Each structure stands twice: as structure tokens, then as C-alpha cells.
Amino acid sequence: MITWSNFLSQLFNGLALGALLALIASGLTIIYGTLGVLNLAHGAMFMVGGYAGYAAWQASGSFLLALLAGTLCVGLLGVLMERVIIRHFYQRPGEDQLLVTFGLAICFVEIIRLIFSSLTKTVTPPSLLSGITNLGIMFYPTYRLAVVGIVAIALLVLYVVLYRTRLGLIVRAGIDDAVMVDSLGIDVYRVFMIVFGIGSMAAGFAGIVNAPVVSLTPEVGEAILVQTFVVVVIGGVGSFPGAILGGLIAGEIISLTSMVNPGYAYVMLFAAMTLVLLVRPHGLLGTRGRE
């Protein structure tokens, strides 16, 4: 039976999931919008961030260090990927980019499986954020409430970087017209490396933030990748505000549908995506740009 308490609880669950999806999608959309690379390894990098944070948490017992480790590890991995592999595929067909990033995703999953095994790993939230909170009309896990705040801060930092710095100006110009940015004498490839690193850091940060909510497994990135692509399509490719809006919509759809019938959660999510494509092919907040 659906009660007001259950309904509100699912709304909060959807908000937490939506915020997380928004953060992951923001990294994916700025990478694709700027570099034109559809990174199928983004979900695997989310998973790597979770495991890197787990290793740091096991070694130190500090969740803050786990956040830093997960974020920086995946950021460095992203920079290494771009420098060594991805930059050689900018002028290659899209199919080649899909294949190489898909292959990298498989490699990351199997390396993690070799190091940590296939058994689930759990990360407990810091004591300050553990337990439940009385919201007056219901009790709700404190950490899930904290996830919304943590992700909101991370998205605010990304917003400042994208909209209040010279780098952000170049990135947004590159999304609209990378050739023009290059013709202005700006080292586009250096910008590409930084953008790929920032997008990867967003995935790694989300991976460790999500670890106390959902146990870690080597396959945890696969489902989140599918959801993230749907978020990008709904919000609009290359649109940072669109990634946030799409994430919140997707989170609520999955959560509220799961309350009625979990088996139809993804059905409704893809139905919403299809509806958006029919009405606005470039997404809710997307614009005509990169094909």
C-alpha cells in the first residue's frame, strides 16, 4: 500500500539518485560536448572511483580521504587516458571512439575484479552522517540527505569552473565551435586534456559518494552508465544545466516507478527519453550544435 510517508520517502530517494546522476552526467556531457568523444568508459570510471575511495577508506578509516582518493585517482586516470589513447581518436570515426572506450571499460572492470575480487565491498558513512533523521512526518537515512548536499556543492564547484573562469569560457566556446577556439591560438589539446580530467573527476567523486548507499561491485558502473546516457539525452548534449535537470527527472522517474512496480522503472525512464526526443530532439535545454 502506498502511503504519504512512502511517497515522500521515494521522493527523497529520487532526489538523491537524481543529484548523483546529474553529477555523473555533467562530467559526461562536458567531455562529449567539448571533445566530441562519447566515453563508454565513464561508468567504469565511476566504479573505479568507488574502489579507489574504498581502498583509501580501508587504509585510513577517513571518509574525507576516501573522497579525495576516489576523485584524484580517477582524475589522473582520465588525464592519462586522454594523453595516451583518446587524443589519437579525435579525428577518427565515432565507431572507433565507441570501441576504444568500450574496450577500456572492460579493462578497468577486469583489473578491479583481479585486485578486489567479485565480492561486494561496503563503505560505511562517517559517524556524523550515519543513522536516521526525524523529518517530522517520517524518518530518513541521514547520509542520503547528506548526499544531496554533497552533490549540490560539487555541482556548484563545476558551475563556477564552467561559468566563472577563463577555462570555463574556453570549454563552453569549444562546445559550440572547437575550430574557432583553435584558430584563436588557444592550445585546444591542452584544454581537451583538462576537460577530460574534470569530467573524469566528477565520475570518480560520484563513485565514492555513492559507495555507502549501494555496495561496490565491478559491474556497478554498467547500470549507472545507461542511466547517465538517458540523462544526457533528456537534458541535452553539452548542456550543464540540462544534465542537472535531466538527472533530477530521471531520478524521480526511477524512484517513483519503483514504488509502484520496480520492473517498470527503466521502461518509464526510456519512455520519458523517447517523449523528449519526439518533442525536443536536442533535449530539454540542449541547442543545435555538434552532430
CSV table of C-alpha atoms in Angstrom, one decimal:
chain,number,residue,atom,x,y,z
A,1,MET,CA,0.0,0.0,0.0
A,2,ILE,CA,1.2,3.5,-0.9
A,3,THR,CA,1.2,5.9,2.0
A,4,TRP,CA,2.2,9.6,2.2
A,5,SER,CA,5.2,8.5,4.2
A,6,ASN,CA,6.3,6.0,1.5
A,7,PHE,CA,5.6,8.6,-1.2
A,8,LEU,CA,7.7,11.3,0.4
A,9,SER,CA,10.4,8.8,1.1
A,10,GLN,CA,10.6,7.8,-2.5
A,11,LEU,CA,10.6,11.5,-3.5
A,12,PHE,CA,13.7,12.0,-1.3
A,13,ASN,CA,15.2,8.8,-2.8
A,14,GLY,CA,14.6,10.1,-6.3
A,15,LEU,CA,16.2,13.5,-5.3
A,16,ALA,CA,19.3,11.7,-4.0
A,17,LEU,CA,19.6,9.5,-7.1
A,18,GLY,CA,18.8,12.4,-9.4
A,19,ALA,CA,21.5,14.5,-7.9
A,20,LEU,CA,24.1,11.7,-8.3
A,21,LEU,CA,23.0,11.1,-11.9
A,22,ALA,CA,23.3,14.9,-12.5
A,23,LEU,CA,26.9,14.9,-11.3
A,24,ILE,CA,27.9,11.9,-13.4
A,25,ALA,CA,26.1,13.2,-16.5
A,26,SER,CA,27.6,16.7,-16.1
A,27,GLY,CA,31.1,15.1,-16.5
A,28,LEU,CA,30.0,13.0,-19.4
A,29,THR,CA,28.2,15.9,-21.2
A,30,ILE,CA,31.1,18.3,-21.0
A,31,ILE,CA,33.5,15.6,-22.3
A,32,TYR,CA,31.3,14.9,-25.3
A,33,GLY,CA,30.3,18.5,-25.8
A,34,THR,CA,33.9,19.7,-25.9
A,35,LEU,CA,35.8,16.7,-27.3
A,36,GLY,CA,33.1,15.0,-29.3
A,37,VAL,CA,34.1,11.7,-27.7
A,38,LEU,CA,31.3,9.5,-26.4
A,39,ASN,CA,33.0,8.0,-23.4
A,40,LEU,CA,31.6,4.5,-22.8
A,41,ALA,CA,34.2,4.1,-20.1
A,42,HIS,CA,32.5,6.8,-17.9
A,43,GLY,CA,30.6,4.2,-16.0
A,44,ALA,CA,33.7,2.1,-15.3
A,45,MET,CA,35.4,5.3,-14.1
A,46,PHE,CA,32.6,5.8,-11.7
A,47,MET,CA,33.2,2.3,-10.4
A,48,VAL,CA,37.0,2.9,-10.2
A,49,GLY,CA,36.4,6.0,-8.1
A,50,GLY,CA,34.3,3.9,-5.7
A,51,TYR,CA,37.0,1.3,-5.3
A,52,ALA,CA,39.9,3.8,-5.0
A,53,GLY,CA,37.9,5.5,-2.3
A,54,TYR,CA,37.2,2.2,-0.7
A,55,ALA,CA,41.0,1.3,-0.6
A,56,ALA,CA,41.7,4.7,1.0
A,57,TRP,CA,38.9,4.3,3.5
A,58,GLN,CA,40.2,0.8,4.4
A,59,ALA,CA,43.7,2.1,4.9
A,60,SER,CA,42.9,5.3,6.8
A,61,GLY,CA,39.4,5.0,8.2
A,62,SER,CA,38.7,8.5,6.9
A,63,PHE,CA,35.8,9.1,4.6
A,64,LEU,CA,37.2,12.5,3.6
A,65,LEU,CA,40.4,10.9,2.5
A,66,ALA,CA,38.3,8.4,0.6
A,67,LEU,CA,36.5,11.2,-1.3
A,68,LEU,CA,39.9,12.8,-2.2
A,69,ALA,CA,41.4,9.5,-3.2
A,70,GLY,CA,38.4,8.5,-5.4
A,71,THR,CA,38.3,11.9,-7.1
A,72,LEU,CA,42.0,12.4,-7.7
A,73,CYS,CA,42.7,8.8,-8.8
A,74,VAL,CA,40.0,8.9,-11.5
A,75,GLY,CA,41.0,12.4,-12.5
A,76,LEU,CA,44.6,11.3,-13.1
A,77,LEU,CA,43.3,8.2,-14.8
A,78,GLY,CA,41.3,10.4,-17.1
A,79,VAL,CA,44.2,12.6,-17.9
A,80,LEU,CA,46.4,9.5,-18.7
A,81,MET,CA,43.6,8.1,-20.9
A,82,GLU,CA,43.3,11.3,-22.9
A,83,ARG,CA,47.1,11.8,-23.3
A,84,VAL,CA,47.9,8.2,-24.3
A,85,ILE,CA,44.8,7.0,-26.1
A,86,ILE,CA,41.9,9.3,-26.6
A,87,ARG,CA,43.6,12.2,-28.3
A,88,HIS,CA,44.6,9.8,-31.2
A,89,PHE,CA,40.9,9.2,-31.9
A,90,TYR,CA,39.6,12.8,-32.2
A,91,GLN,CA,39.7,12.7,-36.0
A,92,ARG,CA,38.6,9.0,-36.2
A,93,PRO,CA,35.1,7.9,-36.9
A,94,GLY,CA,32.7,7.8,-34.0
A,95,GLU,CA,32.5,4.0,-34.1
A,96,ASP,CA,36.3,3.8,-33.4
A,97,GLN,CA,35.8,6.1,-30.3
A,98,LEU,CA,33.0,3.9,-29.1
A,99,LEU,CA,35.0,0.7,-29.5
A,100,VAL,CA,38.2,2.1,-27.8
A,101,THR,CA,36.3,3.5,-24.8
A,102,PHE,CA,34.2,0.3,-24.5
A,103,GLY,CA,37.4,-1.7,-24.6
A,104,LEU,CA,38.9,0.5,-21.8
A,105,ALA,CA,35.8,0.0,-19.7
A,106,ILE,CA,36.2,-3.8,-20.0
A,107,CYS,CA,39.9,-3.5,-19.0
A,108,PHE,CA,39.0,-1.3,-15.9
A,109,VAL,CA,36.4,-3.8,-14.8
A,110,GLU,CA,38.6,-6.8,-15.1
A,111,ILE,CA,41.6,-5.1,-13.4
A,112,ILE,CA,39.3,-4.1,-10.5
A,113,ARG,CA,38.0,-7.7,-10.4
A,114,LEU,CA,41.6,-9.0,-10.3
A,115,ILE,CA,42.6,-6.7,-7.4
A,116,PHE,CA,39.4,-6.7,-5.3
A,117,SER,CA,37.6,-9.9,-6.5
A,118,SER,CA,33.9,-10.0,-7.5
A,119,LEU,CA,32.6,-9.9,-3.9
A,120,THR,CA,30.7,-6.8,-2.9
A,121,LYS,CA,32.5,-4.2,-0.8
A,122,THR,CA,30.9,-1.8,1.5
A,123,VAL,CA,31.9,1.7,2.8
A,124,THR,CA,30.2,3.0,5.9
A,125,PRO,CA,29.4,6.7,6.1
A,126,PRO,CA,31.2,8.9,8.6
A,127,SER,CA,29.7,8.7,12.1
A,128,LEU,CA,28.4,12.3,11.8
A,129,LEU,CA,26.3,11.3,8.8
A,130,SER,CA,25.2,7.8,10.0
A,131,GLY,CA,21.8,6.9,11.4
A,132,ILE,CA,18.4,8.4,10.6
A,133,THR,CA,17.0,11.9,10.8
A,134,ASN,CA,13.5,12.8,12.0
A,135,LEU,CA,11.9,15.0,9.4
A,136,GLY,CA,8.6,15.3,11.3
A,137,ILE,CA,6.5,13.2,9.0
A,138,MET,CA,8.9,10.4,8.6
A,139,PHE,CA,12.4,9.1,9.4
A,140,TYR,CA,15.0,9.2,6.7
A,141,PRO,CA,18.6,8.0,6.4
A,142,THR,CA,20.9,10.9,7.3
A,143,TYR,CA,23.6,10.0,4.7
A,144,ARG,CA,21.1,10.1,1.9
A,145,LEU,CA,20.1,13.6,2.9
A,146,ALA,CA,23.8,14.4,3.0
A,147,VAL,CA,24.3,13.1,-0.5
A,148,VAL,CA,22.0,15.8,-1.9
A,149,GLY,CA,24.1,18.5,-0.1
A,150,ILE,CA,27.5,16.9,-1.1
A,151,VAL,CA,26.5,16.6,-4.7
A,152,ALA,CA,25.0,20.1,-4.8
A,153,ILE,CA,28.3,21.5,-3.6
A,154,ALA,CA,30.2,19.5,-6.2
A,155,LEU,CA,27.8,20.8,-8.9
A,156,LEU,CA,28.3,24.4,-7.7
A,157,VAL,CA,32.1,24.0,-8.0
A,158,LEU,CA,31.6,22.7,-11.5
A,159,TYR,CA,29.3,25.6,-12.3
A,160,VAL,CA,31.9,28.1,-11.1
A,161,VAL,CA,34.6,26.4,-13.1
A,162,LEU,CA,32.5,26.4,-16.3
A,163,TYR,CA,30.8,29.8,-16.0
A,164,ARG,CA,33.1,32.0,-13.9
A,165,THR,CA,36.6,31.1,-15.1
A,166,ARG,CA,38.6,31.6,-18.3
A,167,LEU,CA,38.9,27.8,-18.7
A,168,GLY,CA,35.2,27.6,-18.5
A,169,LEU,CA,34.8,30.2,-21.2
A,170,ILE,CA,37.1,28.3,-23.4
A,171,VAL,CA,35.3,25.0,-22.7
A,172,ARG,CA,31.9,26.5,-23.5
A,173,ALA,CA,33.2,28.1,-26.6
A,174,GLY,CA,34.7,24.7,-27.6
A,175,ILE,CA,31.4,23.0,-27.2
A,176,ASP,CA,29.9,25.5,-29.7
A,177,ASP,CA,32.8,25.7,-32.1
A,178,ALA,CA,36.1,23.9,-31.4
A,179,VAL,CA,37.6,25.0,-34.8
A,180,MET,CA,37.1,28.7,-33.9
A,181,VAL,CA,38.8,28.2,-30.5
A,182,ASP,CA,41.8,26.6,-32.2
A,183,SER,CA,42.0,29.4,-34.7
A,184,LEU,CA,42.3,31.9,-31.9
A,185,GLY,CA,45.7,30.4,-30.9
A,186,ILE,CA,44.4,28.5,-27.9
A,187,ASP,CA,46.1,25.2,-27.2
A,188,VAL,CA,42.9,23.1,-27.8
A,189,TYR,CA,44.6,19.8,-26.9
A,190,ARG,CA,45.7,21.1,-23.5
A,191,VAL,CA,42.1,22.2,-22.9
A,192,PHE,CA,40.8,18.8,-24.0
A,193,MET,CA,43.1,17.1,-21.5
A,194,ILE,CA,41.9,19.3,-18.7
A,195,VAL,CA,38.3,18.8,-19.7
A,196,PHE,CA,38.6,15.1,-19.8
A,197,GLY,CA,40.3,15.1,-16.4
A,198,ILE,CA,37.5,17.3,-14.9
A,199,GLY,CA,34.8,15.1,-16.4
A,200,SER,CA,36.5,12.0,-15.0
A,201,MET,CA,36.9,13.6,-11.6
A,202,ALA,CA,33.1,14.1,-11.5
A,203,ALA,CA,32.6,10.4,-12.1
A,204,GLY,CA,35.1,9.4,-9.5
A,205,PHE,CA,33.7,11.7,-6.9
A,206,ALA,CA,30.2,10.3,-7.5
A,207,GLY,CA,31.5,6.8,-7.3
A,208,ILE,CA,32.8,7.1,-3.7
A,209,VAL,CA,29.8,9.3,-2.6
A,210,ASN,CA,27.5,6.5,-3.8
A,211,ALA,CA,29.5,3.7,-2.1
A,212,PRO,CA,27.8,4.0,1.3
A,213,VAL,CA,24.4,3.8,-0.4
A,214,VAL,CA,25.0,1.0,-2.9
A,215,SER,CA,27.6,-1.7,-2.3
A,216,LEU,CA,30.6,-1.8,-4.7
A,217,THR,CA,30.9,-4.5,-7.3
A,218,PRO,CA,32.9,-4.5,-10.5
A,219,GLU,CA,29.7,-4.2,-12.5
A,220,VAL,CA,28.2,-1.2,-10.6
A,221,GLY,CA,29.2,1.2,-13.4
A,222,GLU,CA,27.2,-0.6,-16.2
A,223,ALA,CA,23.7,0.3,-14.9
A,224,ILE,CA,24.8,3.8,-14.0
A,225,LEU,CA,26.2,4.4,-17.5
A,226,VAL,CA,22.9,3.6,-19.1
A,227,GLN,CA,21.0,5.9,-16.8
A,228,THR,CA,23.6,8.6,-17.4
A,229,PHE,CA,23.2,8.5,-21.2
A,230,VAL,CA,19.4,8.8,-20.7
A,231,VAL,CA,20.0,11.8,-18.5
A,232,VAL,CA,22.2,13.5,-21.1
A,233,VAL,CA,19.7,12.8,-23.9
A,234,ILE,CA,16.8,14.2,-21.8
A,235,GLY,CA,18.7,17.3,-20.7
A,236,GLY,CA,20.5,18.0,-23.9
A,237,VAL,CA,24.0,17.0,-25.1
A,238,GLY,CA,26.6,19.6,-24.0
A,239,SER,CA,24.3,21.4,-21.6
A,240,PHE,CA,25.4,21.6,-18.0
A,241,PRO,CA,22.0,22.9,-16.7
A,242,GLY,CA,20.4,20.2,-18.9
A,243,ALA,CA,22.4,17.5,-17.1
A,244,ILE,CA,21.2,18.7,-13.8
A,245,LEU,CA,17.6,18.9,-14.9
A,246,GLY,CA,17.7,15.5,-16.7
A,247,GLY,CA,19.3,13.9,-13.6
A,248,LEU,CA,16.6,15.1,-11.3
A,249,ILE,CA,13.9,14.0,-13.7
A,250,ALA,CA,15.4,10.6,-14.2
A,251,GLY,CA,16.0,10.0,-10.5
A,252,GLU,CA,12.3,10.8,-9.7
A,253,ILE,CA,11.0,8.6,-12.5
A,254,ILE,CA,13.1,5.6,-11.4
A,255,SER,CA,12.2,6.1,-7.7
A,256,LEU,CA,8.5,6.7,-8.0
A,257,THR,CA,8.0,4.0,-10.6
A,258,SER,CA,9.9,1.6,-8.3
A,259,MET,CA,7.3,2.3,-5.6
A,260,VAL,CA,4.5,1.0,-7.8
A,261,ASN,CA,6.3,-1.7,-9.8
A,262,PRO,CA,10.2,-1.9,-9.9
A,263,GLY,CA,10.1,-3.9,-13.1
A,264,TYR,CA,8.8,-0.9,-15.0
A,265,ALA,CA,11.3,1.7,-13.7
A,266,TYR,CA,13.6,1.5,-16.7
A,267,VAL,CA,10.6,1.2,-19.1
A,268,MET,CA,9.2,4.5,-17.8
A,269,LEU,CA,12.7,6.1,-18.0
A,270,PHE,CA,13.1,5.2,-21.6
A,271,ALA,CA,9.6,6.2,-22.3
A,272,ALA,CA,10.4,9.7,-20.9
A,273,MET,CA,13.5,9.8,-23.1
A,274,THR,CA,11.5,8.9,-26.2
A,275,LEU,CA,8.9,11.5,-25.5
A,276,VAL,CA,11.6,14.2,-25.1
A,277,LEU,CA,13.3,13.1,-28.4
A,278,LEU,CA,9.9,13.4,-30.1
A,279,VAL,CA,9.1,16.9,-28.8
A,280,ARG,CA,12.7,18.3,-28.5
A,281,PRO,CA,15.2,16.2,-30.4
A,282,HIS,CA,18.1,18.2,-28.9
A,283,GLY,CA,16.9,17.7,-25.3
A,284,LEU,CA,15.1,20.0,-22.9
A,285,LEU,CA,17.9,22.5,-22.5
A,286,GLY,CA,20.1,21.5,-25.4
A,287,THR,CA,20.9,23.5,-28.5
A,288,ARG,CA,21.7,22.7,-32.1
A,289,GLY,CA,25.4,22.2,-32.2
A,290,ARG,CA,27.7,19.2,-32.5
A,291,GLU,CA,26.2,16.5,-34.7
